[in-house]
mmCIF file of C-alpha atoms in Angstrom:
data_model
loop_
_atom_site.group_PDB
_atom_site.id
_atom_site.type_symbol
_atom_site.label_atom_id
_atom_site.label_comp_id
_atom_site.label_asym_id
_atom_site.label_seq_id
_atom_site.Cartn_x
_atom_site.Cartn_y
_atom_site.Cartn_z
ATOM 1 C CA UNK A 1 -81.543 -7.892 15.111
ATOM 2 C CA UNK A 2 -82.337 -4.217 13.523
ATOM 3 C CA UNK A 3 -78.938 -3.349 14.435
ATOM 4 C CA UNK A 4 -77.425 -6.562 12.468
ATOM 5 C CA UNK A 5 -79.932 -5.650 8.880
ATOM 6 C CA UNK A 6 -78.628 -2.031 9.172
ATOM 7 C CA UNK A 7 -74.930 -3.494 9.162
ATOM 8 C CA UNK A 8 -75.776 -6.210 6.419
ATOM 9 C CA UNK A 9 -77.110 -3.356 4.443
ATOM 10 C CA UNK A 10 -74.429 -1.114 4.493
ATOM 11 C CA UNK A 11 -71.930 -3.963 4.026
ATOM 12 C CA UNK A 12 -74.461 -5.276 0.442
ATOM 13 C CA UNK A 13 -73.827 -1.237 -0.805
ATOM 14 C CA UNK A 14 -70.034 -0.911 -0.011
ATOM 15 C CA UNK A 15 -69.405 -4.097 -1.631
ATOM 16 C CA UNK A 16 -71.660 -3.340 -4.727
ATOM 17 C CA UNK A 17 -70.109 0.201 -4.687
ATOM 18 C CA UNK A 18 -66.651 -1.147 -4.941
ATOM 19 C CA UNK A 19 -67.560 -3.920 -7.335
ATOM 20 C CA UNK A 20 -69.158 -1.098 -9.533
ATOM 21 C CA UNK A 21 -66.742 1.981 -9.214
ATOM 22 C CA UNK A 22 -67.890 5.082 -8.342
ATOM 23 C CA UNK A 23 -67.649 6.886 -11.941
ATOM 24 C CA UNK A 24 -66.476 4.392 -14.537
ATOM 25 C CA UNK A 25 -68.415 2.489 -16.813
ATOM 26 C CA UNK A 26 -68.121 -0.788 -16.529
ATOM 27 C CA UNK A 27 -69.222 -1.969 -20.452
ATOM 28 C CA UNK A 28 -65.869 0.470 -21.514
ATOM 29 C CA UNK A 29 -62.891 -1.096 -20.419
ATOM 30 C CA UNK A 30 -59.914 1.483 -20.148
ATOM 31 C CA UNK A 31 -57.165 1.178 -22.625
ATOM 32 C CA UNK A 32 -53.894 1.749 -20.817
ATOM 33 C CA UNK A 33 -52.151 4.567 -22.790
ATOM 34 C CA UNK A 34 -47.944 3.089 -22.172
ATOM 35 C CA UNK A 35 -45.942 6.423 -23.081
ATOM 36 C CA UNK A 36 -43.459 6.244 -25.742
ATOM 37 C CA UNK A 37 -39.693 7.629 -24.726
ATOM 38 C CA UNK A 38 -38.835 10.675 -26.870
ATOM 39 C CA UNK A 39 -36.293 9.981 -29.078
ATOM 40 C CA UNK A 40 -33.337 12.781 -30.433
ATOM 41 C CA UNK A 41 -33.760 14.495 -33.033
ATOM 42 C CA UNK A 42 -30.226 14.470 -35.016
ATOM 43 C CA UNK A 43 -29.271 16.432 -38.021
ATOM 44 C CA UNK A 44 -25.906 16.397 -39.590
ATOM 45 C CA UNK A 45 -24.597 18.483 -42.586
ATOM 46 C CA UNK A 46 -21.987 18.594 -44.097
ATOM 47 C CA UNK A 47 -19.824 21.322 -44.827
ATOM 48 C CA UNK A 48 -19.188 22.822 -48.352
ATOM 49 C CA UNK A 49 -15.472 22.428 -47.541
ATOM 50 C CA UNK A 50 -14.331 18.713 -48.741
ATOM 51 C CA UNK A 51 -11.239 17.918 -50.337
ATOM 52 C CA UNK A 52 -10.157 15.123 -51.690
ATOM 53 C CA UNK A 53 -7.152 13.802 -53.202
ATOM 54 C CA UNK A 54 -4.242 11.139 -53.224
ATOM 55 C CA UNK A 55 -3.488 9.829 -49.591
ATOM 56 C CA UNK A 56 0.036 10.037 -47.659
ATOM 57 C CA UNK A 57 -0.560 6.738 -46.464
ATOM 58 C CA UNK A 58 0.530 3.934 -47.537
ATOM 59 C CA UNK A 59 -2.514 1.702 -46.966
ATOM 60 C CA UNK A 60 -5.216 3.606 -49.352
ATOM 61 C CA UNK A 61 -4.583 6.130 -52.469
ATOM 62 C CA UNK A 62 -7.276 8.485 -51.805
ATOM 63 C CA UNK A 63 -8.639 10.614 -48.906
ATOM 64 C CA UNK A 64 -11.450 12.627 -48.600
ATOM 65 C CA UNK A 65 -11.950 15.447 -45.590
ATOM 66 C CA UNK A 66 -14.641 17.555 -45.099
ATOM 67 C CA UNK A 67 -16.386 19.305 -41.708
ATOM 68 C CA UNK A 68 -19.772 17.501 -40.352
ATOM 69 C CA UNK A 69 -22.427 19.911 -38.535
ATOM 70 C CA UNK A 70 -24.268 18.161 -36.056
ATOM 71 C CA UNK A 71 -27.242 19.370 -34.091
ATOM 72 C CA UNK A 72 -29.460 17.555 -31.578
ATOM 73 C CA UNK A 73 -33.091 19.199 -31.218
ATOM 74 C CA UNK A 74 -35.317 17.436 -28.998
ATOM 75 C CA UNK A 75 -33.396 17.499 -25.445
ATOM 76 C CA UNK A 76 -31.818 13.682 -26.006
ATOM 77 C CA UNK A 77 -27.746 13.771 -25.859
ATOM 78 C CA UNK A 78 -26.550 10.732 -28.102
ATOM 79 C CA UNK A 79 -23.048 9.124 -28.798
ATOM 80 C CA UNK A 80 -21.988 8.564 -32.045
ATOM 81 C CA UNK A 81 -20.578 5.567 -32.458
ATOM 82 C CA UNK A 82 -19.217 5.527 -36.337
ATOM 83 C CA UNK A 83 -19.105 7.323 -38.897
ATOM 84 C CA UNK A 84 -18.827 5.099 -42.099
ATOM 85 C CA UNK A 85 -17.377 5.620 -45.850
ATOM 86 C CA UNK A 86 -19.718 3.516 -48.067
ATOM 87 C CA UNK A 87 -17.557 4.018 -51.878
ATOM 88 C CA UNK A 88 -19.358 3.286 -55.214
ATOM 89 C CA UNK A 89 -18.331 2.888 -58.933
ATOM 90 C CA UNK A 90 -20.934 2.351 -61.231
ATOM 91 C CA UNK A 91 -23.816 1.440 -58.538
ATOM 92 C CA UNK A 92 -21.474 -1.051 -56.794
ATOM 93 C CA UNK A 93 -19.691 -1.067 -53.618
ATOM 94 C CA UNK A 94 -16.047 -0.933 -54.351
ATOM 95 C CA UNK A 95 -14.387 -0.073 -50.748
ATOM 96 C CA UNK A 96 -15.791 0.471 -47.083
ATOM 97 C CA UNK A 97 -14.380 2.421 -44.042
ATOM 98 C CA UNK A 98 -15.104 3.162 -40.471
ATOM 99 C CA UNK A 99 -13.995 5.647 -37.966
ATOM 100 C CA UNK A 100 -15.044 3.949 -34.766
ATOM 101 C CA UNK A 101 -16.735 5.714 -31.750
ATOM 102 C CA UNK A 102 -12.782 5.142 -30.115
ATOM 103 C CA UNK A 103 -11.090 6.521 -33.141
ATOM 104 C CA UNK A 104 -13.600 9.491 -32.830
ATOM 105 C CA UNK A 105 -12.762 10.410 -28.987
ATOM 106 C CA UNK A 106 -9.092 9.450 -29.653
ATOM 107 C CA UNK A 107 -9.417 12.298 -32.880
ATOM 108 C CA UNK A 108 -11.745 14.902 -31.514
ATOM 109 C CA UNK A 109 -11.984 14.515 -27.913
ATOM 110 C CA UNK A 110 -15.345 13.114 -27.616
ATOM 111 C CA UNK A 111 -18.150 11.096 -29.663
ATOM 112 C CA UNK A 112 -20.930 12.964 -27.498
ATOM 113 C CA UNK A 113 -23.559 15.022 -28.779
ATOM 114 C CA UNK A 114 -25.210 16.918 -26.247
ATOM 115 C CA UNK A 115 -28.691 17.279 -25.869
ATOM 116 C CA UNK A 116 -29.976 20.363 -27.359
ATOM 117 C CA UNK A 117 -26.712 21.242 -28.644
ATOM 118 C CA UNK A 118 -24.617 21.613 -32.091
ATOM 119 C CA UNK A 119 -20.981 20.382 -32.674
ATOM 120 C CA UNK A 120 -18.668 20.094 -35.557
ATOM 121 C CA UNK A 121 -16.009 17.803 -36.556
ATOM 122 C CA UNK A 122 -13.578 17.235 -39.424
ATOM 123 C CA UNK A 123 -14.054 13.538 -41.037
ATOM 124 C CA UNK A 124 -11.588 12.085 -43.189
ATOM 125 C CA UNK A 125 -12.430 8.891 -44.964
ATOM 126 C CA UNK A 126 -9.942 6.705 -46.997
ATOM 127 C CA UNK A 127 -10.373 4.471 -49.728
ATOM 128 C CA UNK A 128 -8.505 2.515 -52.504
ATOM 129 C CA UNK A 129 -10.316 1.496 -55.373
ATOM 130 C CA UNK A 130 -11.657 3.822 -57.946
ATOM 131 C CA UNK A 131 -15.126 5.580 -57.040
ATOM 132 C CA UNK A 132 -17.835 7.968 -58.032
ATOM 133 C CA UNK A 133 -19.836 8.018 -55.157
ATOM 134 C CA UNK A 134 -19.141 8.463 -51.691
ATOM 135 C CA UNK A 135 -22.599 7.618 -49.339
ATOM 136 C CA UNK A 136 -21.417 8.731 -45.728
ATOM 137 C CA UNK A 137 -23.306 6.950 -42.391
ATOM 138 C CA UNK A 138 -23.682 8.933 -39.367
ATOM 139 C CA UNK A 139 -24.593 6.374 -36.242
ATOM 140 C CA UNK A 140 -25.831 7.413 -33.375
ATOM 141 C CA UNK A 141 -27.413 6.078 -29.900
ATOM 142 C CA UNK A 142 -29.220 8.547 -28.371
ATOM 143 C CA UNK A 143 -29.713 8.544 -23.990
ATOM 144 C CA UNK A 144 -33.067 6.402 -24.299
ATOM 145 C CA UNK A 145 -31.115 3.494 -26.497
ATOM 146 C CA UNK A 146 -32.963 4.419 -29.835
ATOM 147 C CA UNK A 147 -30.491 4.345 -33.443
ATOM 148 C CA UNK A 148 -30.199 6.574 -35.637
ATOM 149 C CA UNK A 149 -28.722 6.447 -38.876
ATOM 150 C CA UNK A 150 -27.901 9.634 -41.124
ATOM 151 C CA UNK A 151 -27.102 8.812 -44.173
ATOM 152 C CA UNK A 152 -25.730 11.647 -47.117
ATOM 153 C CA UNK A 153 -23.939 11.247 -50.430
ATOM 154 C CA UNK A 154 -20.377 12.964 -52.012
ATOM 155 C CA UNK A 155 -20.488 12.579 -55.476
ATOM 156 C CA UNK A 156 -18.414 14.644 -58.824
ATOM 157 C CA UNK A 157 -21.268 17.150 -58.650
ATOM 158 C CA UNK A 158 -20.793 17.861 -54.899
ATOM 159 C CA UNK A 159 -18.086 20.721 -53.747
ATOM 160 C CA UNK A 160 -15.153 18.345 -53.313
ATOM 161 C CA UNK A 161 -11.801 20.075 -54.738
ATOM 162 C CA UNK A 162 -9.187 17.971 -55.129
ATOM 163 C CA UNK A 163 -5.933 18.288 -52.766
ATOM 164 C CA UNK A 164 -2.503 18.126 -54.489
ATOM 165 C CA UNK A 165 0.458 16.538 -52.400
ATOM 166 C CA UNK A 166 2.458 18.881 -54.182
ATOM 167 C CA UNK A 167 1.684 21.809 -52.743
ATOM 168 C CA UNK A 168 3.090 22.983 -48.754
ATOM 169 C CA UNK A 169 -0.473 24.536 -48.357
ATOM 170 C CA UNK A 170 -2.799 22.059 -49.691
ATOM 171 C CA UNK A 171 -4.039 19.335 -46.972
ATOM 172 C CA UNK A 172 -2.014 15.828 -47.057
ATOM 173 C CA UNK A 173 -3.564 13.753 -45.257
#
């Protein structure tokens, strides 16, 4: 009979040890803490060296070209999957145009972005109807499925020189 109380006992403190917990408080409830994926960190410049002027083909009359300078920072490769030409006159969109991720590889070789790594590549955007600004869109996806979108302006004030189709040496494009 001893021998059964002892057992009870130690059966009553296990089971109000375990209902318990050995070190938490049970009036402070733990807050899960979910951690958030890191995302890339993309920058994109670009270059001083745009030109623009009247296009060879057929479909638009003017081009602009001009190098983009990208960089990824955090340790996140990406894709880029357009780069868009976004053309204003007077505060209204006049003309649109993409360069899809499969014009990009077809053009350059590849739409990747490494992670912690810089690349460069030469854009050219078309357009037809008159303009004064020129807002480019960078879109990426980086490797944990966040967006990104980069967005930077060409404008008369920027360093665009115009490209005669003239001239042997000038780019016609």
């Amino acid at each position: 009979m001893q021998r059964a109380i002892k057992t009870m006992s130690v059966l009553a403190a296990l089971m109000m040890a375990a209902a318990c917990g050995s070190d938490s408080n049970p009036t402070a409830p733990s807050t899960p803490v979910e951690a958030t994926p890191p995302k890339a960190d993309i920058t994109v410049n670009v270059g001083p060296d745009a030109v623009s002027g009247p296009s060879v083909d057929p479909e638009y009359t003017s081009y602009v070209q001009f190098t983009a300078s990208m960089s990824e920072a955090a340790g996140l490769g990406a894709h880029l999957n357009y780069v868009r030409g976004d053309f204003y006159q007077d505060d209204a969109l006049v003309d649109r145009y993409h360069l899809t991720a499969a014009q990009l590889v077809e053009e350059t070789g590849s739409n990747r972005l490494e992670a912690a790594s810089a690349r460069s590549l030469v854009v050219v955007l078309r357009w037809s109807a008159p303009c004064d600004l020129i807002r480019v869109t960078f879109q990426f996806t980086d490797d944990q499925g966040y967006d990104h979108h980069l967005v930077g302006n060409i404008d008369a004030a920027s360093t665009a020189v115009a490209a005669s189709t003239d001239d042997d040496e000038a780019p016609r494009l």
